[in-house]
Short mmCIF file of C-alpha atoms in Angstrom, two decimals:
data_model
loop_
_atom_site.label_atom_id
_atom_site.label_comp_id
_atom_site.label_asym_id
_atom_site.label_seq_id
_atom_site.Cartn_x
_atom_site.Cartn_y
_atom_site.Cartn_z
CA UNK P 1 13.26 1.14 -1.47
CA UNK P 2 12.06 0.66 -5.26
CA UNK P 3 14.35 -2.69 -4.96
CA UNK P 4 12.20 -4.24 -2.42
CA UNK P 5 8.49 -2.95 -3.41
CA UNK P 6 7.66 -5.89 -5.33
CA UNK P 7 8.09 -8.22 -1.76
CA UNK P 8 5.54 -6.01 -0.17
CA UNK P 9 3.33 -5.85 -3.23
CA UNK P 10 3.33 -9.50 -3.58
CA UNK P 11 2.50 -9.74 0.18
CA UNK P 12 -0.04 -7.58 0.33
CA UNK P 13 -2.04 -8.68 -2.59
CA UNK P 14 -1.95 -12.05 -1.51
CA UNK P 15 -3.39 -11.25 1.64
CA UNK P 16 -5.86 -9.34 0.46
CA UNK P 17 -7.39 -10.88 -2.53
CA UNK P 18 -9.44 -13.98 -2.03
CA UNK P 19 -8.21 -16.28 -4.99
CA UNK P 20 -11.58 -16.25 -6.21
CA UNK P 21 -11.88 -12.35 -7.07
CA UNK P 22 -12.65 -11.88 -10.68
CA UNK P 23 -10.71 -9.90 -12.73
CA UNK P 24 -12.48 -6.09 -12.16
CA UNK P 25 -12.48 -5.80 -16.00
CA UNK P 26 -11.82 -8.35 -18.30
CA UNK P 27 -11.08 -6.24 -21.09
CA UNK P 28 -9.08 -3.81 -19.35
CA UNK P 29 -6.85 -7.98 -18.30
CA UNK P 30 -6.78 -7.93 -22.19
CA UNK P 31 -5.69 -5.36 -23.10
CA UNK P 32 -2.42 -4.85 -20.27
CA UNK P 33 -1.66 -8.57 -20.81
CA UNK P 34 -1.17 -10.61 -23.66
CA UNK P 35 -0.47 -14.59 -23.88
CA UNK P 36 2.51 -16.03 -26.40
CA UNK P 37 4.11 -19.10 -26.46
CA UNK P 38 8.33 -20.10 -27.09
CA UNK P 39 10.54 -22.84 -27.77
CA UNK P 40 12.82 -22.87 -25.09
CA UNK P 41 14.85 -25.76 -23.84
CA UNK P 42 13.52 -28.01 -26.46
CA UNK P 43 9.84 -27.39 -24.89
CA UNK P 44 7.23 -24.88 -26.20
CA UNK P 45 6.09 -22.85 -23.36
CA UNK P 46 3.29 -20.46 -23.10
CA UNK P 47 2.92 -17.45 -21.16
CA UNK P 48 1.22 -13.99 -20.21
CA UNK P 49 2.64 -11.15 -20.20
CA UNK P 50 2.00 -6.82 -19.66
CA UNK P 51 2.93 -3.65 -18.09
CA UNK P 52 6.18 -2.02 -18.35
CA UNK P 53 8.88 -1.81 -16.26
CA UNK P 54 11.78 -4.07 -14.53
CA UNK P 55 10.74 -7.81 -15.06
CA UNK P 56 9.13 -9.91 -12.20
CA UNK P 57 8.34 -13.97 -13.10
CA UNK P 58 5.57 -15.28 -11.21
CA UNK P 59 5.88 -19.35 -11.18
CA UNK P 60 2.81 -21.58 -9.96
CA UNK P 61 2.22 -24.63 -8.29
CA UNK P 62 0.49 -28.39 -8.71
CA UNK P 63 -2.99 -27.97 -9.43
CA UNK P 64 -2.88 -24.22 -10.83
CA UNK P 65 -1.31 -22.60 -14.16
CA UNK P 66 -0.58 -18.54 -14.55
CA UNK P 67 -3.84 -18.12 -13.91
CA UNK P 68 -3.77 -18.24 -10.46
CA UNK P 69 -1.89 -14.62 -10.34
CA UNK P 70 -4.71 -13.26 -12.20
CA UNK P 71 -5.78 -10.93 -9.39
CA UNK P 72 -2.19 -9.76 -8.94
CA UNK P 73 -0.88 -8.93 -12.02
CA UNK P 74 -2.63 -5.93 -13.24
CA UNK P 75 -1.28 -4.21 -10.08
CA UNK P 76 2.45 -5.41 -10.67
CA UNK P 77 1.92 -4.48 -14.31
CA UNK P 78 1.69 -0.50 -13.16
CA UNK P 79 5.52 -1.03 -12.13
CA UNK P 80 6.92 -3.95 -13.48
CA UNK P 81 7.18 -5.78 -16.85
CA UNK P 82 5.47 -9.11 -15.30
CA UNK P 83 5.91 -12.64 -16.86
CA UNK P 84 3.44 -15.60 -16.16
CA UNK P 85 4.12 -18.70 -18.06
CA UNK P 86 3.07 -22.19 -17.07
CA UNK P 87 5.81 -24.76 -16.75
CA UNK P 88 6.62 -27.51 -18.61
CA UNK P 89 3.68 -29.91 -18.23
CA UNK P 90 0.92 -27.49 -17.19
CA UNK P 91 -1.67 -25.27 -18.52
CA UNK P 92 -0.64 -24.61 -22.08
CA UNK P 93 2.44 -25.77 -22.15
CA UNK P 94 4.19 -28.62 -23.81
CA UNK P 95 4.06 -32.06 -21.37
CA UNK P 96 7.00 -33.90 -22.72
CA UNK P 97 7.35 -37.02 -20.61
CA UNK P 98 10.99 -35.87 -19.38
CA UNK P 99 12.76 -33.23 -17.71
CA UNK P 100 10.19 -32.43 -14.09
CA UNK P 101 13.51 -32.04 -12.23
CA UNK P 102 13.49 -28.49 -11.12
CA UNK P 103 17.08 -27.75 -12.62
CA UNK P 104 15.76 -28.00 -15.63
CA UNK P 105 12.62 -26.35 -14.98
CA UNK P 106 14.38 -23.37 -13.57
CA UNK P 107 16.57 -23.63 -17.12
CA UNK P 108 13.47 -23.10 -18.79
CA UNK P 109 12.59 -20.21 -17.29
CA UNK P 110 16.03 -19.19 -17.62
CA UNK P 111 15.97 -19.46 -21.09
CA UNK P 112 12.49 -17.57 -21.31
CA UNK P 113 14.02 -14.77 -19.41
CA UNK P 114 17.04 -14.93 -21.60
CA UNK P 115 15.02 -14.85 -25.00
CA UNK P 116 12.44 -12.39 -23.57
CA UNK P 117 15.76 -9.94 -23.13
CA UNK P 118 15.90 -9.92 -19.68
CA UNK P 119 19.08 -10.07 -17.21
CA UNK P 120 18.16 -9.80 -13.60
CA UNK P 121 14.91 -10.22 -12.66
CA UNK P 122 12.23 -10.51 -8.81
CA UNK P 123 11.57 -13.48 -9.12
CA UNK P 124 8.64 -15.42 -7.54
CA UNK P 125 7.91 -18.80 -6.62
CA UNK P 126 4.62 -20.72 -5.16
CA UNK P 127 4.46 -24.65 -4.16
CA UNK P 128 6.28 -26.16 -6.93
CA UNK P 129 7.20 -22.93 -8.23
CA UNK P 130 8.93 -22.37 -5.31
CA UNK P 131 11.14 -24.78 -5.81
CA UNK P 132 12.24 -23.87 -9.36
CA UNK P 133 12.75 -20.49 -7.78
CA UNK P 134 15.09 -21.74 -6.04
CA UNK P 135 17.09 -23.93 -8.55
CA UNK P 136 16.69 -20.78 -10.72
CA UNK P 137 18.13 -18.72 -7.96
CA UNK P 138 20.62 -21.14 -6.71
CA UNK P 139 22.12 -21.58 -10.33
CA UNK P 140 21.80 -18.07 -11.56
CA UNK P 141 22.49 -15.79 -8.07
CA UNK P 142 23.78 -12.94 -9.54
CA UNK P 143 20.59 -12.67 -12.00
CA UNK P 144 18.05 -12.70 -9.59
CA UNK P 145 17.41 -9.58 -7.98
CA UNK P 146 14.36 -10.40 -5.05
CA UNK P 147 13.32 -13.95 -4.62
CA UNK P 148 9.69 -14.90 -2.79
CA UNK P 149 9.38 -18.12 -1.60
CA UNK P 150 5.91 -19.09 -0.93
CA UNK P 151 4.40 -22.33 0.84
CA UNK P 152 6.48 -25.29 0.18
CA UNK P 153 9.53 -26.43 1.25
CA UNK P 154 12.54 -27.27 -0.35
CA UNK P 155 13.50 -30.54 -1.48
CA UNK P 156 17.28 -32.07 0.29
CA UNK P 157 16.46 -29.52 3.56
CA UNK P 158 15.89 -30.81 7.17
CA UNK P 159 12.61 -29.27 6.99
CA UNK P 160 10.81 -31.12 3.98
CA UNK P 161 12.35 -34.45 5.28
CA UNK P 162 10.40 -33.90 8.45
CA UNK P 163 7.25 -33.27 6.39
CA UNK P 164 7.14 -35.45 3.43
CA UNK P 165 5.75 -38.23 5.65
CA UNK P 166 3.13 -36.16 7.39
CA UNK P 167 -0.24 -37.31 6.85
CA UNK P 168 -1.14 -33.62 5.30
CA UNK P 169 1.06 -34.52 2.17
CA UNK P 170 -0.27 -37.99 1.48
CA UNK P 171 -0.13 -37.21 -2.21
CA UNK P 172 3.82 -36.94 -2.31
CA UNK P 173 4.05 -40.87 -1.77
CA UNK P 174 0.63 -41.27 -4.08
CA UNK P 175 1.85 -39.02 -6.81
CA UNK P 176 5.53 -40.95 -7.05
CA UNK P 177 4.20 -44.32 -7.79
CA UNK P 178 4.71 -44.37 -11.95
CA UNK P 179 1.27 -44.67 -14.14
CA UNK P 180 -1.25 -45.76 -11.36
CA UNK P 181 -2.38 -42.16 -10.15
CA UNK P 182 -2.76 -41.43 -14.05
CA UNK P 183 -4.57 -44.51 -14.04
CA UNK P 184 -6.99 -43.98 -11.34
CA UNK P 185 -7.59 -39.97 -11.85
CA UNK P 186 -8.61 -39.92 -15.90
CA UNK P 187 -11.52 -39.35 -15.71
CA UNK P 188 -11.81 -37.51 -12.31
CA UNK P 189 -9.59 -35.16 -12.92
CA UNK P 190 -12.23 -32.40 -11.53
CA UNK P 191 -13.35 -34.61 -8.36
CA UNK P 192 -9.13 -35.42 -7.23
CA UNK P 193 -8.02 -31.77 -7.65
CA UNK P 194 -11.03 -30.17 -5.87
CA UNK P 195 -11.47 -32.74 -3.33
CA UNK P 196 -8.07 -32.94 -2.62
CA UNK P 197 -6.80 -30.27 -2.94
CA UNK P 198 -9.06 -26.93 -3.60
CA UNK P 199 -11.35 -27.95 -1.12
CA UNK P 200 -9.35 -29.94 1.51
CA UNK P 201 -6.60 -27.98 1.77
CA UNK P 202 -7.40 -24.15 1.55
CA UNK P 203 -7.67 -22.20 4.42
CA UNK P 204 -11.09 -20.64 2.54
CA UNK P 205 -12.42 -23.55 0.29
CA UNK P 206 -14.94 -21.13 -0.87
CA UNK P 207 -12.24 -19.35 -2.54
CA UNK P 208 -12.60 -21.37 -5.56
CA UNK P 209 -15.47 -20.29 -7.80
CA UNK P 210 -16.54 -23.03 -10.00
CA UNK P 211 -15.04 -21.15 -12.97
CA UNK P 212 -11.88 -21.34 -11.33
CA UNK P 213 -12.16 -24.86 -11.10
CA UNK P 214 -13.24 -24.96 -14.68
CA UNK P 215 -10.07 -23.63 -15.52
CA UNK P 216 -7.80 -25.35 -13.83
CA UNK P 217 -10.10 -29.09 -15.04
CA UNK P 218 -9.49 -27.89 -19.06
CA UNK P 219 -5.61 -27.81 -18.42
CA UNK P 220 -5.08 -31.09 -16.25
CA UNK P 221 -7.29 -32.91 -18.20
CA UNK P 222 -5.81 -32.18 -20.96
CA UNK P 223 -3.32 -35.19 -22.76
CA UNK P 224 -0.45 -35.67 -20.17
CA UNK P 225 -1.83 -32.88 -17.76
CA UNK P 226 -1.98 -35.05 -14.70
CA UNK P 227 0.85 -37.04 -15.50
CA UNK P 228 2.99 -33.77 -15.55
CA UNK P 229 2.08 -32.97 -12.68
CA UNK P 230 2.26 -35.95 -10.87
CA UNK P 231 6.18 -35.91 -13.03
CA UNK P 232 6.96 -32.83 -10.34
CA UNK P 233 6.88 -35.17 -7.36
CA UNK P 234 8.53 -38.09 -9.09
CA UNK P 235 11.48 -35.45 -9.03
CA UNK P 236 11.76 -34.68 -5.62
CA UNK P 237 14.61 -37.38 -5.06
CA UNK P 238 16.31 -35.55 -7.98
CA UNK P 239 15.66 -32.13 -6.78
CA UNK P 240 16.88 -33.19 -3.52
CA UNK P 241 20.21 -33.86 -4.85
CA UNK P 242 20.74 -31.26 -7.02
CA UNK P 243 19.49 -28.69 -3.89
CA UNK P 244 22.77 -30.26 -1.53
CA UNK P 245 24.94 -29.17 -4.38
CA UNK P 246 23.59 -25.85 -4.68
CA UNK P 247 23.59 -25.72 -0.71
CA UNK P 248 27.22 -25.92 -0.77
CA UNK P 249 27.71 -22.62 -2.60
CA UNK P 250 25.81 -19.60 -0.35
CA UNK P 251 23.67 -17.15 -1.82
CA UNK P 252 22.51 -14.07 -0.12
CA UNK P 253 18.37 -13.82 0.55
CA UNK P 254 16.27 -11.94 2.08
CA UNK P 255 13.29 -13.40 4.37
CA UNK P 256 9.87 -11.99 4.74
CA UNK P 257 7.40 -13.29 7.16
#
């Protein structure tokens, strides 16, 4: 069913696009998609946008901005109106030094949506952009029409309790202690992100080209870029509250594996 295409699209795409694929034709990139920025929820956001059709919001994760859906979007755009922005405290986006809790996150988005002229929307969420997908979701059920979930878990369940002391997510205790990571990282922004993170923890660490990394270096190392992203973790004891309210109210949700 039309309804359900952009799950297997998604899917598929991600599967079979190394991260590091260039955009076939830059110009072509240009002309679908265009970038804008709005004032939404007292933040200024920017974001990318193209193609024509019902709306699908791609959300991103620590260490990447919208451009990691680069390779993606130019085949959702042949179906679907598809929104990129970066969230509050990455890429191009405003980094006030409040409001990482994904509640208001997800309210951004929200409000995006809202202003964009959108209703109901697929809606889809990687790492930390999972989890506003899910505030979003959880607070606006009747608005979101598909939601992907991909490659975190949630804060407040069972299942990130067991794994926030693993030794593979070392940087959720480093990241919460206030102004030393900032401290320690200026500087070395590239070295900490590809090191830690591009390198260590891909399945293909080959995947990032050095322009990649490029890209991703300009935005964190940017005034406040680290520190809003190190702001996301300092909000997981938040999220995890506001996630036990939302779990008391059911939602209906489809899983693909």
């Amino acid at each position: 069913m039309l309804k359900d295409s952009i799950l297997i699209i998604v899917f598929m795409l991600l599967t079979a696009l190394p991260s590091s694929a260039q955009i076939p034709n830059a110009a072509q990139f240009n002309r679908t998609f265009t970038h804008h920025t709005a004032t939404v929820n007292n933040v200024r956001l920017h974001y990318v946008t193209g193609g024509r059709g019902e709306p699908v919001v791609l959300l991103h994760g620590f260490g990447s901005t919208w451009y990691m859906w680069r390779n993606v979007m130019p085949e959702l755009a042949k179906r679907y109106t598809v929104i990129v922005p970066d969230l509050r405290g990455a890429g191009d986006s405003d980094k006030p030094a409040t409001g990482y809790d994904k509640r208001t996150l997800a309210e951004d988005i929200h409000q995006l949506v809202t202003l964009l002229g959108h209703q109901r929307i697929f809606l889809v969420g990687h790492d930390i952009g999972l989890m506003v997908s899910y505030a979003y979701a959880a607070a606006h059920p009747g608005e979101v029409r598909r939601l992907v979930l991909l490659d975190a878990p949630i804060p407040g369940t069972k299942v990130f309790e067991e794994i926030e002391h693993s030794p593979m997510v070392w940087h959720f205790a480093f990241h919460n202690v206030r102004d030393l990571p900032e401290a320690l990282v200026a500087g070395r922004e590239r070295t900490y992100l590809t090191e830690g993170f591009y390198r260590a923890l891909s399945y293909n660490p080959a995947a990032f080209t050095e322009a990649d990394i490029d890209e991703y270096v300009r935005c964190y190392s940017a005034p406040g870029g680290m520190r809003g992203g190190f702001e996301y973790f300092r909000a997981f004891a938040e999220d995890a509250r506001q996630n036990k309210e939302y779990s008391r109210t059911n939602f209906r949700c489809r899983f693909w594996h």
